[in-house]
PDB file of C-alpha atoms in Angstrom:
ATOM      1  CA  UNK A 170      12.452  -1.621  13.767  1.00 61.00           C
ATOM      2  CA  UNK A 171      12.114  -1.022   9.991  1.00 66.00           C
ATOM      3  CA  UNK A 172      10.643   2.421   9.210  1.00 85.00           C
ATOM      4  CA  UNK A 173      10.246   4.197   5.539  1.00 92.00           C
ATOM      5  CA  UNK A 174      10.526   8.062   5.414  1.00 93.00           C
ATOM      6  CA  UNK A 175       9.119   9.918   3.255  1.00 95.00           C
ATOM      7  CA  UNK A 176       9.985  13.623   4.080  1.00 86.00           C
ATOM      8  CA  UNK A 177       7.662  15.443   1.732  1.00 89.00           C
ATOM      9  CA  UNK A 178       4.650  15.274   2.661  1.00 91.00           C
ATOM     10  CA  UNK A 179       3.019  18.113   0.336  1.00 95.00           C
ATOM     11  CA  UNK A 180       4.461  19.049  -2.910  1.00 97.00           C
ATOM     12  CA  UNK A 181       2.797  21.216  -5.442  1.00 97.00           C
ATOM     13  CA  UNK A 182       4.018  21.436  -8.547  1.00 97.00           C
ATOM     14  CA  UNK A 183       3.372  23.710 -12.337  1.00 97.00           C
ATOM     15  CA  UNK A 184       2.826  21.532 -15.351  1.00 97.00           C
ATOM     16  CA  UNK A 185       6.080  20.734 -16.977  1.00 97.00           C
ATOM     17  CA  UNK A 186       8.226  21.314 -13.246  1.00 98.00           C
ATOM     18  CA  UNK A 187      10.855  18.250 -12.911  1.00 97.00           C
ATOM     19  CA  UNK A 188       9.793  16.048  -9.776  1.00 97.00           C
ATOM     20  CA  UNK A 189      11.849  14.021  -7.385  1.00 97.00           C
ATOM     21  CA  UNK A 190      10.355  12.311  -4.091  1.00 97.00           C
ATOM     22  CA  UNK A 191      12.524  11.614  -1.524  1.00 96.00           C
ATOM     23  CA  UNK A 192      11.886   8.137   0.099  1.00 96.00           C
ATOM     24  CA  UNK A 193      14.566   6.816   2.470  1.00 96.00           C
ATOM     25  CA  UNK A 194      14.392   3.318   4.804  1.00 93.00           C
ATOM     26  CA  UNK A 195      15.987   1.684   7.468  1.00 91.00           C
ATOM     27  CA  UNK A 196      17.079  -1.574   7.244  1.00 84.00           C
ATOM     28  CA  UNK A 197      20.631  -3.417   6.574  1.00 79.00           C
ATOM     29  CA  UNK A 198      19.941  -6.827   4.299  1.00 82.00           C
ATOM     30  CA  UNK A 199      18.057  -7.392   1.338  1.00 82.00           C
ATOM     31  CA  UNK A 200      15.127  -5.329   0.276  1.00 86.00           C
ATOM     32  CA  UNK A 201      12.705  -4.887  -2.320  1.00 89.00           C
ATOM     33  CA  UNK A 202      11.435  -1.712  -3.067  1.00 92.00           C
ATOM     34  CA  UNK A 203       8.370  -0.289  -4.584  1.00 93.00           C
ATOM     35  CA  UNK A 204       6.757   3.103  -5.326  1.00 96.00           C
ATOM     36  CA  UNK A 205       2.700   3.087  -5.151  1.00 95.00           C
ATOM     37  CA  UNK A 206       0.281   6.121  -6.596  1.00 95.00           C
ATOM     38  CA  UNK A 207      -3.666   6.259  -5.710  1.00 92.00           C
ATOM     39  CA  UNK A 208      -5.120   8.541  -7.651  1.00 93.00           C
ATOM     40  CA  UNK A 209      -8.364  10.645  -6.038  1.00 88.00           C
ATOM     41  CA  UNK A 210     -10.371   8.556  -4.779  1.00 83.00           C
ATOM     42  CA  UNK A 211      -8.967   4.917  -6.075  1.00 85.00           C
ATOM     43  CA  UNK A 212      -6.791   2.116  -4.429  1.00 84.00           C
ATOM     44  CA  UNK A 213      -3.060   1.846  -4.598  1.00 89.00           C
ATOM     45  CA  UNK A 214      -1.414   0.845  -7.978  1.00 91.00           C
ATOM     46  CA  UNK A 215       1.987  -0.243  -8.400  1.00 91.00           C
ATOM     47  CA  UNK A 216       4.693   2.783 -10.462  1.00 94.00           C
ATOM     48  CA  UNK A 217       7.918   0.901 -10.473  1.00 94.00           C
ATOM     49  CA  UNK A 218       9.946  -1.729  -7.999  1.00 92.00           C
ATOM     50  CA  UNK A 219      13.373  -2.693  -7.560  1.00 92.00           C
ATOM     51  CA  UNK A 220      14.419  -6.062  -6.817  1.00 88.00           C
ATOM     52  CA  UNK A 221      18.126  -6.264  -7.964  1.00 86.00           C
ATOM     53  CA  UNK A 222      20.244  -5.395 -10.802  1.00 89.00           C
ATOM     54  CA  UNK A 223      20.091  -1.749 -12.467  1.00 92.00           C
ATOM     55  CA  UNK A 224      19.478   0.340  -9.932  1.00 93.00           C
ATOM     56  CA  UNK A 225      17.956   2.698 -12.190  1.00 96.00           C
ATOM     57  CA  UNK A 226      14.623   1.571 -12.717  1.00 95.00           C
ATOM     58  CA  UNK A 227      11.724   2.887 -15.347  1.00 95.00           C
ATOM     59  CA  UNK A 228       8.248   2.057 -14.632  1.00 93.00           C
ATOM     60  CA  UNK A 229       4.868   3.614 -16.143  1.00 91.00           C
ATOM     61  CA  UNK A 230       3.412   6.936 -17.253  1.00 93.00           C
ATOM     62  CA  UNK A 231       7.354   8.177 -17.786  1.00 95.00           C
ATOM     63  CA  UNK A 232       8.899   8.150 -13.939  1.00 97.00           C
ATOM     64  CA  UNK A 233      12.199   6.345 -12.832  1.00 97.00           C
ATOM     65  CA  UNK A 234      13.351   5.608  -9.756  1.00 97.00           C
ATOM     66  CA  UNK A 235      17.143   5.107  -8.109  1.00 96.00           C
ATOM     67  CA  UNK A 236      17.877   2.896  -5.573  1.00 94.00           C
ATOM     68  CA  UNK A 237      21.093   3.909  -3.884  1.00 94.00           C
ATOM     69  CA  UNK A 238      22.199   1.337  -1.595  1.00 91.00           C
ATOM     70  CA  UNK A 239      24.387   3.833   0.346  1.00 92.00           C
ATOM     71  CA  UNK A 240      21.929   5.829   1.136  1.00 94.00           C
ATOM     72  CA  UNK A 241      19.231   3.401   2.028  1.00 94.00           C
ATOM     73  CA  UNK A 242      16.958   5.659  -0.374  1.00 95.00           C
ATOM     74  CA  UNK A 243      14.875   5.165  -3.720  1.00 97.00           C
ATOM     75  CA  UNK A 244      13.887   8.417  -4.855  1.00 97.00           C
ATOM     76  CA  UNK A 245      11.377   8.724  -7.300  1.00 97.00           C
ATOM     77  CA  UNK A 246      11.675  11.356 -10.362  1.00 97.00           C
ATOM     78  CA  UNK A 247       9.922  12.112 -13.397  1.00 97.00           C
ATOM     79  CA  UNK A 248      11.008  15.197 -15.482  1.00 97.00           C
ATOM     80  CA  UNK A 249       8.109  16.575 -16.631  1.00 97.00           C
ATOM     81  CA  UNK A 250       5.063  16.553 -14.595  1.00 97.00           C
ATOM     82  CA  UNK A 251       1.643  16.881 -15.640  1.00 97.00           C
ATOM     83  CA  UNK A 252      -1.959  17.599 -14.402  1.00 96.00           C
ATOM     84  CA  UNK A 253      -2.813  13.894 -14.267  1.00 96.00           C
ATOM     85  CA  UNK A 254       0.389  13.161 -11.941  1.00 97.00           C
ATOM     86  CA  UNK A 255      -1.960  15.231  -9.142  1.00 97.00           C
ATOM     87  CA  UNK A 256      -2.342  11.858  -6.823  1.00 97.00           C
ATOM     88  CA  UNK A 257      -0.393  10.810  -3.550  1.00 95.00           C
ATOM     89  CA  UNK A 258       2.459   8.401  -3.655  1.00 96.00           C
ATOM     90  CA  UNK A 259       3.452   5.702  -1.751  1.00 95.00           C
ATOM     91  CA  UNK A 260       7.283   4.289  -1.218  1.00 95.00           C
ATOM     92  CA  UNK A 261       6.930   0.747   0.217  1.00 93.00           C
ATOM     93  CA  UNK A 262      10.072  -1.424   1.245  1.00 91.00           C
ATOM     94  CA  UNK A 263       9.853  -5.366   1.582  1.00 86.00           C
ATOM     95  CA  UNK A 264      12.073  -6.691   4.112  1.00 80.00           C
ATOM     96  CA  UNK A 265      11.235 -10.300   3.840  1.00 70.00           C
ATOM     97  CA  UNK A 266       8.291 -12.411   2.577  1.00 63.00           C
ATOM     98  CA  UNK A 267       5.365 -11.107   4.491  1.00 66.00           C
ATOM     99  CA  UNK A 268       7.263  -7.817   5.592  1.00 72.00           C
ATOM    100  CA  UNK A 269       5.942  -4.643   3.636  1.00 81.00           C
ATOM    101  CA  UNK A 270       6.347  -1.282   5.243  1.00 87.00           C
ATOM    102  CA  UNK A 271       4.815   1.848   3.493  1.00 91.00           C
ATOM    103  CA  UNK A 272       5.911   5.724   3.689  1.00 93.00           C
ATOM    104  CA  UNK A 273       3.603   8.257   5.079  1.00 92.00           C
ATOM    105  CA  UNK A 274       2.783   9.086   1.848  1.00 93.00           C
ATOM    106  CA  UNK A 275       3.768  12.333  -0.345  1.00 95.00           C
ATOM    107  CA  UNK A 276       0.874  14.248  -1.962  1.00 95.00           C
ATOM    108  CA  UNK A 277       1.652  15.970  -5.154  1.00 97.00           C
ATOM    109  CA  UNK A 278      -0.427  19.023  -6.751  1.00 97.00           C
ATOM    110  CA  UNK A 279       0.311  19.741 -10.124  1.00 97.00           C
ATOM    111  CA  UNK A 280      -0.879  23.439 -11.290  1.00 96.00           C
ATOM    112  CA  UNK A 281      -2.151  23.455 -15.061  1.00 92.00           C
TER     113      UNK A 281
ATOM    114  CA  UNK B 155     -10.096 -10.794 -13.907  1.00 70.00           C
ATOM    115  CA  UNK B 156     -11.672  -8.767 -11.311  1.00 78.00           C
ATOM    116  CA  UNK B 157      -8.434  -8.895  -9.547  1.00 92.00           C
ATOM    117  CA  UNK B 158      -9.301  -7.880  -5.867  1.00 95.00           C
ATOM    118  CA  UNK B 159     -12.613  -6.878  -4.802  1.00 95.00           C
ATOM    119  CA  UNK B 160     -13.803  -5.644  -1.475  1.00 97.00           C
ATOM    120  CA  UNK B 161     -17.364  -4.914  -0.146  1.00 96.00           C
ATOM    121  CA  UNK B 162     -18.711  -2.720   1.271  1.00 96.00           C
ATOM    122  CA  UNK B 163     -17.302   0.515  -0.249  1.00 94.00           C
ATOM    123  CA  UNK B 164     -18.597   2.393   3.105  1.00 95.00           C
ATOM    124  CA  UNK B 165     -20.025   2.037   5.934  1.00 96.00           C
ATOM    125  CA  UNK B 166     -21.050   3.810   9.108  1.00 97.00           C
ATOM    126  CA  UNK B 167     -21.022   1.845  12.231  1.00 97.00           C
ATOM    127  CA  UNK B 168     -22.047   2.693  15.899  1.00 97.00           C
ATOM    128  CA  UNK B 169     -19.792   2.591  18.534  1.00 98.00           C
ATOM    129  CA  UNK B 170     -19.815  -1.261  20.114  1.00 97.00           C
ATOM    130  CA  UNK B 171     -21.354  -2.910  16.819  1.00 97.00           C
ATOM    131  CA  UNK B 172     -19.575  -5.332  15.075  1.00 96.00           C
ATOM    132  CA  UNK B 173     -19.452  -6.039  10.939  1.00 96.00           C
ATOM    133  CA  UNK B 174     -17.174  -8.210   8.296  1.00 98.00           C
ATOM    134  CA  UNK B 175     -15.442  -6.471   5.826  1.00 98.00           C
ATOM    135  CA  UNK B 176     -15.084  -8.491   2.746  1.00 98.00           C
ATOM    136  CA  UNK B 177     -11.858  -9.150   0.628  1.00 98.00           C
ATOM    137  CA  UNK B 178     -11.970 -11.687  -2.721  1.00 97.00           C
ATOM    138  CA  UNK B 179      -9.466 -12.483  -5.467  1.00 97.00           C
ATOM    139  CA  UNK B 180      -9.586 -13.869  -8.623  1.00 95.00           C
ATOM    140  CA  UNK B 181      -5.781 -14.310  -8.978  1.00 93.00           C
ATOM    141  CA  UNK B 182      -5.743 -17.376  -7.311  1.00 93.00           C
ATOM    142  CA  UNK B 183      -3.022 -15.810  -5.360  1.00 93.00           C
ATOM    143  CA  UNK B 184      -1.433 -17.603  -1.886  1.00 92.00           C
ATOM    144  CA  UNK B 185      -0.533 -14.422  -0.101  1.00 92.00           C
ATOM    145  CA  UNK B 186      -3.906 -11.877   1.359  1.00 94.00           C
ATOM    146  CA  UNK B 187      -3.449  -8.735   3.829  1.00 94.00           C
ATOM    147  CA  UNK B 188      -5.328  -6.314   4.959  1.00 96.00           C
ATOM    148  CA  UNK B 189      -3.945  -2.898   5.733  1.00 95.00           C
ATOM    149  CA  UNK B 190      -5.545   0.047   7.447  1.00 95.00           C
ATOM    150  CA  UNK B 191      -4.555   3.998   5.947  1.00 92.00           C
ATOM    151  CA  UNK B 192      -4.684   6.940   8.279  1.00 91.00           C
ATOM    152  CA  UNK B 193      -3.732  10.475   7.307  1.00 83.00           C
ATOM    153  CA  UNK B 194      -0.139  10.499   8.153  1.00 80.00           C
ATOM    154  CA  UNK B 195       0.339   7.324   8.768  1.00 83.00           C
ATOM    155  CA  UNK B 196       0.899   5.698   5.468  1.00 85.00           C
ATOM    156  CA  UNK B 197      -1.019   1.909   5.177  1.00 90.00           C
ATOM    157  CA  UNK B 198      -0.212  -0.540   8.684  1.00 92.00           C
ATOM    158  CA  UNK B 199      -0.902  -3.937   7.886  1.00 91.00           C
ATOM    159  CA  UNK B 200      -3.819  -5.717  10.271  1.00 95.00           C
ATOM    160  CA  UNK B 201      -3.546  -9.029   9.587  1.00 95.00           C
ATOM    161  CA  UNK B 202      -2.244 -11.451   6.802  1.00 93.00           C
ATOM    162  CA  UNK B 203      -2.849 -15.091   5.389  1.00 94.00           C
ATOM    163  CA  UNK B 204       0.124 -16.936   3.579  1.00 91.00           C
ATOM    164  CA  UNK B 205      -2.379 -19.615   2.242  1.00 92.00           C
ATOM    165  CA  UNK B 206      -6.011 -21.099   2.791  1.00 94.00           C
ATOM    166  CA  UNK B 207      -5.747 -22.161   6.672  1.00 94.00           C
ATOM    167  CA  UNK B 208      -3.338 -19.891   8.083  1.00 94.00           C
ATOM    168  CA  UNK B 209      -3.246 -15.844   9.284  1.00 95.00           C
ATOM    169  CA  UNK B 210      -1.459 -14.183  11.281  1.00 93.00           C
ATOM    170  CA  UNK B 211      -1.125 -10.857  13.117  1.00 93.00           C
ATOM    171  CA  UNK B 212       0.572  -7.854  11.649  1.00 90.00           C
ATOM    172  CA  UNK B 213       1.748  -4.131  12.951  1.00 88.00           C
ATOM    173  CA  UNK B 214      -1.801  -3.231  14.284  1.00 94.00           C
ATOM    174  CA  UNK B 215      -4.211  -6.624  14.663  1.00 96.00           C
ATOM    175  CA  UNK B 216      -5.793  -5.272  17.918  1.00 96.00           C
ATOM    176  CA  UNK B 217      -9.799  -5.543  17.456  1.00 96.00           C
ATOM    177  CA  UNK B 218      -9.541  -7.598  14.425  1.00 97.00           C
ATOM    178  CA  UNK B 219     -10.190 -10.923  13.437  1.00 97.00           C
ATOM    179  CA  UNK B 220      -9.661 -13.030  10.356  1.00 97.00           C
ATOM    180  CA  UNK B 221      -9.483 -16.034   8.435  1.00 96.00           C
ATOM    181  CA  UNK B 222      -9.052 -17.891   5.585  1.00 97.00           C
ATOM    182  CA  UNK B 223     -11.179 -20.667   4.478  1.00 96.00           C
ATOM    183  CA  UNK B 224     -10.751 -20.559   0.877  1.00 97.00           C
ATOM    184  CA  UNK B 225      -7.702 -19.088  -1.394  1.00 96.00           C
ATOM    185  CA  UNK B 226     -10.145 -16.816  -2.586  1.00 97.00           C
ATOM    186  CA  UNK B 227     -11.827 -14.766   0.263  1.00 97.00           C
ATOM    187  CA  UNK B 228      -9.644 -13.563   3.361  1.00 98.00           C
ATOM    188  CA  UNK B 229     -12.601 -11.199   5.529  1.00 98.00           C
ATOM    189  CA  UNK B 230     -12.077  -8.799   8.205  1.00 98.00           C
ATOM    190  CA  UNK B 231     -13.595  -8.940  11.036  1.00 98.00           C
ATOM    191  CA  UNK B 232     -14.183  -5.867  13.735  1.00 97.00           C
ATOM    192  CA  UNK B 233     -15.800  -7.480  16.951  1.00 93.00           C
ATOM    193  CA  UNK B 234     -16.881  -4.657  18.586  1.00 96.00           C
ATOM    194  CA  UNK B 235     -16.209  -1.340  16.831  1.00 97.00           C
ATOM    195  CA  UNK B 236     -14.160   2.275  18.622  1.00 97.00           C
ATOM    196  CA  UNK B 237     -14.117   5.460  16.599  1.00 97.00           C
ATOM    197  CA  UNK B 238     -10.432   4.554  16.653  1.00 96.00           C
ATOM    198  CA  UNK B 239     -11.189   1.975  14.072  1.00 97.00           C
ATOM    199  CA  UNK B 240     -12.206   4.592  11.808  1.00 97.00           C
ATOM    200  CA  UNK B 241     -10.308   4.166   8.787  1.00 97.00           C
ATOM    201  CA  UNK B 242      -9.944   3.285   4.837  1.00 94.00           C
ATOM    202  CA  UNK B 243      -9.545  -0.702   4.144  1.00 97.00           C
ATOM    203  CA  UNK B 244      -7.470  -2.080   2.395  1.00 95.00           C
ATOM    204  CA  UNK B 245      -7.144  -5.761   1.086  1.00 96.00           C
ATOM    205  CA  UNK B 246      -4.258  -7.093  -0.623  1.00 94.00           C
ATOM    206  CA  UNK B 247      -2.675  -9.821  -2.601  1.00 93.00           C
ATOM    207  CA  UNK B 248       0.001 -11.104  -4.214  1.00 90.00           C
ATOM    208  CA  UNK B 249       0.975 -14.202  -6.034  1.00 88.00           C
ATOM    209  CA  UNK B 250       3.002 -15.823  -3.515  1.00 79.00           C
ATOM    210  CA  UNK B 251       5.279 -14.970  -0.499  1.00 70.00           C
ATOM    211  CA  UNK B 252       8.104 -14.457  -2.183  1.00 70.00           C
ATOM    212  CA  UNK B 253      10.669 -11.643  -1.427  1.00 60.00           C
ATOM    213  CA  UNK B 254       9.968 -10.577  -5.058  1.00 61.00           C
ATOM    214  CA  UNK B 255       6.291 -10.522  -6.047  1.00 74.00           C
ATOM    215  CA  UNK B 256       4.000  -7.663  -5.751  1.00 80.00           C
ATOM    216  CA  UNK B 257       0.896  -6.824  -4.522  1.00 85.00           C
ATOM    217  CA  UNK B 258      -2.572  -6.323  -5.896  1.00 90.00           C
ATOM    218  CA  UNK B 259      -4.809  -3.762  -3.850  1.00 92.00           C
ATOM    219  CA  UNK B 260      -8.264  -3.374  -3.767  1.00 94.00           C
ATOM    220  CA  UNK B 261     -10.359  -0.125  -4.225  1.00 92.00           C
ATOM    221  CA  UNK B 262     -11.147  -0.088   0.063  1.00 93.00           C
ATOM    222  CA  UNK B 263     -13.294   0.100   2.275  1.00 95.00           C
ATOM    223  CA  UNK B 264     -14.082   3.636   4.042  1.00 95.00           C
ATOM    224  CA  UNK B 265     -15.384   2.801   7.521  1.00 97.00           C
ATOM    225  CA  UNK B 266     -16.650   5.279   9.743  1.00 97.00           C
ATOM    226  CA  UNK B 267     -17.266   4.820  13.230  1.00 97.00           C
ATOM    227  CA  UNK B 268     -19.335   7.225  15.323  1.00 96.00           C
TER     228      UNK B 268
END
């Protein structure tokens, strides 16, 4: 079966640490994949997705993402964090049309 | 756009009672799912809808009903509620089924079941 790991499940951070969230999946054809934040107490908002081409990918409020196929993993990185970042993130990976499988979820604590 | 709305934004429910949690979209979108999130567990999608007519069961559809009578409103019914249910909602959609459109989530539903 398709899972989605996301290893870290608490990370706590200083203001102006470099981040990277490890988010690996298993599954061997096409996939799409997507990173998700929800902030205290709101509902799930789309960062960034991947759906072919530069596997590099740039989506809001300055973090990137790499999909590496070879590793079946899309980490997610910004350099700088700051005290807004504090939220929980979600890595989601679509396998097919009505297929979406979400991470565990990685909390992050940023430290003014 | 109000995008994706849900109703209630809590509730308390006894053990055995039974209660629709609402889901509507403005997006005129095809594609509707809700998805339960437990601590740990990430979000496990309940049930889905590919269009006005048709649902069907996802990862964890046990003690839940749906449908879809209209594009816009895809409720979620719990027929006879277990602390097990006890959970945040959430409703989703997404412009069509395609392998490459995204979804649109609600604020949830935080259901508590004593």
């Amino acid at each position: 079966a398709q899972s989605v790991s996301q290893h870290n499940h608490h990370v706590i951070l200083s203001e102006a640490a470099s981040l990277e969230l490890g988010c690996n999946y298993s599954y061997g054809g096409t996939v799409n994949l997507f990173w998700y934040v929800q902030y205290p107490g709101q509902h799930l908002q789309l960062l960034l997705k991947y759906f072919s081409g530069d596997p590099l990918v740039k989506g809001i409020k300055g973090f990137e993402a790499e999909f590496i196929k070879s590793k079946f993993s899309f980490n997610l990185r910004k350099p700088s964090v700051q005290w807004s970042d504090t939220a929980e993130y979600f890595c989601a990976v679509k396998t097919g049309a009505n297929n979406l499988f979400f991470g565990t979820g990685t909390r992050l604590t940023v430290i003014p | 756009n109000a995008g994706v709305t849900q109703t209630p934004k809590f509730q308390v429910l006894k053990t055995g009672q039974s209660m629709t949690l609402q889901c509507a979209q403005d997006m005129n979108h095809e594609y509707m799912s809700w998805y339960r999130q437990d601590p740990g567990m990430g979000l496990r999608l309940i049930h889905y809808s590919v269009g006005a007519g048709i649902t069907d069961q996802g990862e964890v559809p046990n003690g839940y009903n749906v449908s879809r009578s209209t594009t816009e409103d895809f409720p979620l019914r719990l027929l006879s509620a277990a602390p097990s249910q006890t959970s945040v909602y959430f409703c989703a959609s997404s412009y069509s089924t395609s392998l490459l459109t995204e979804q649109y989530f609600g604020p949830g539903t935080r259901l508590t079941v004593t």
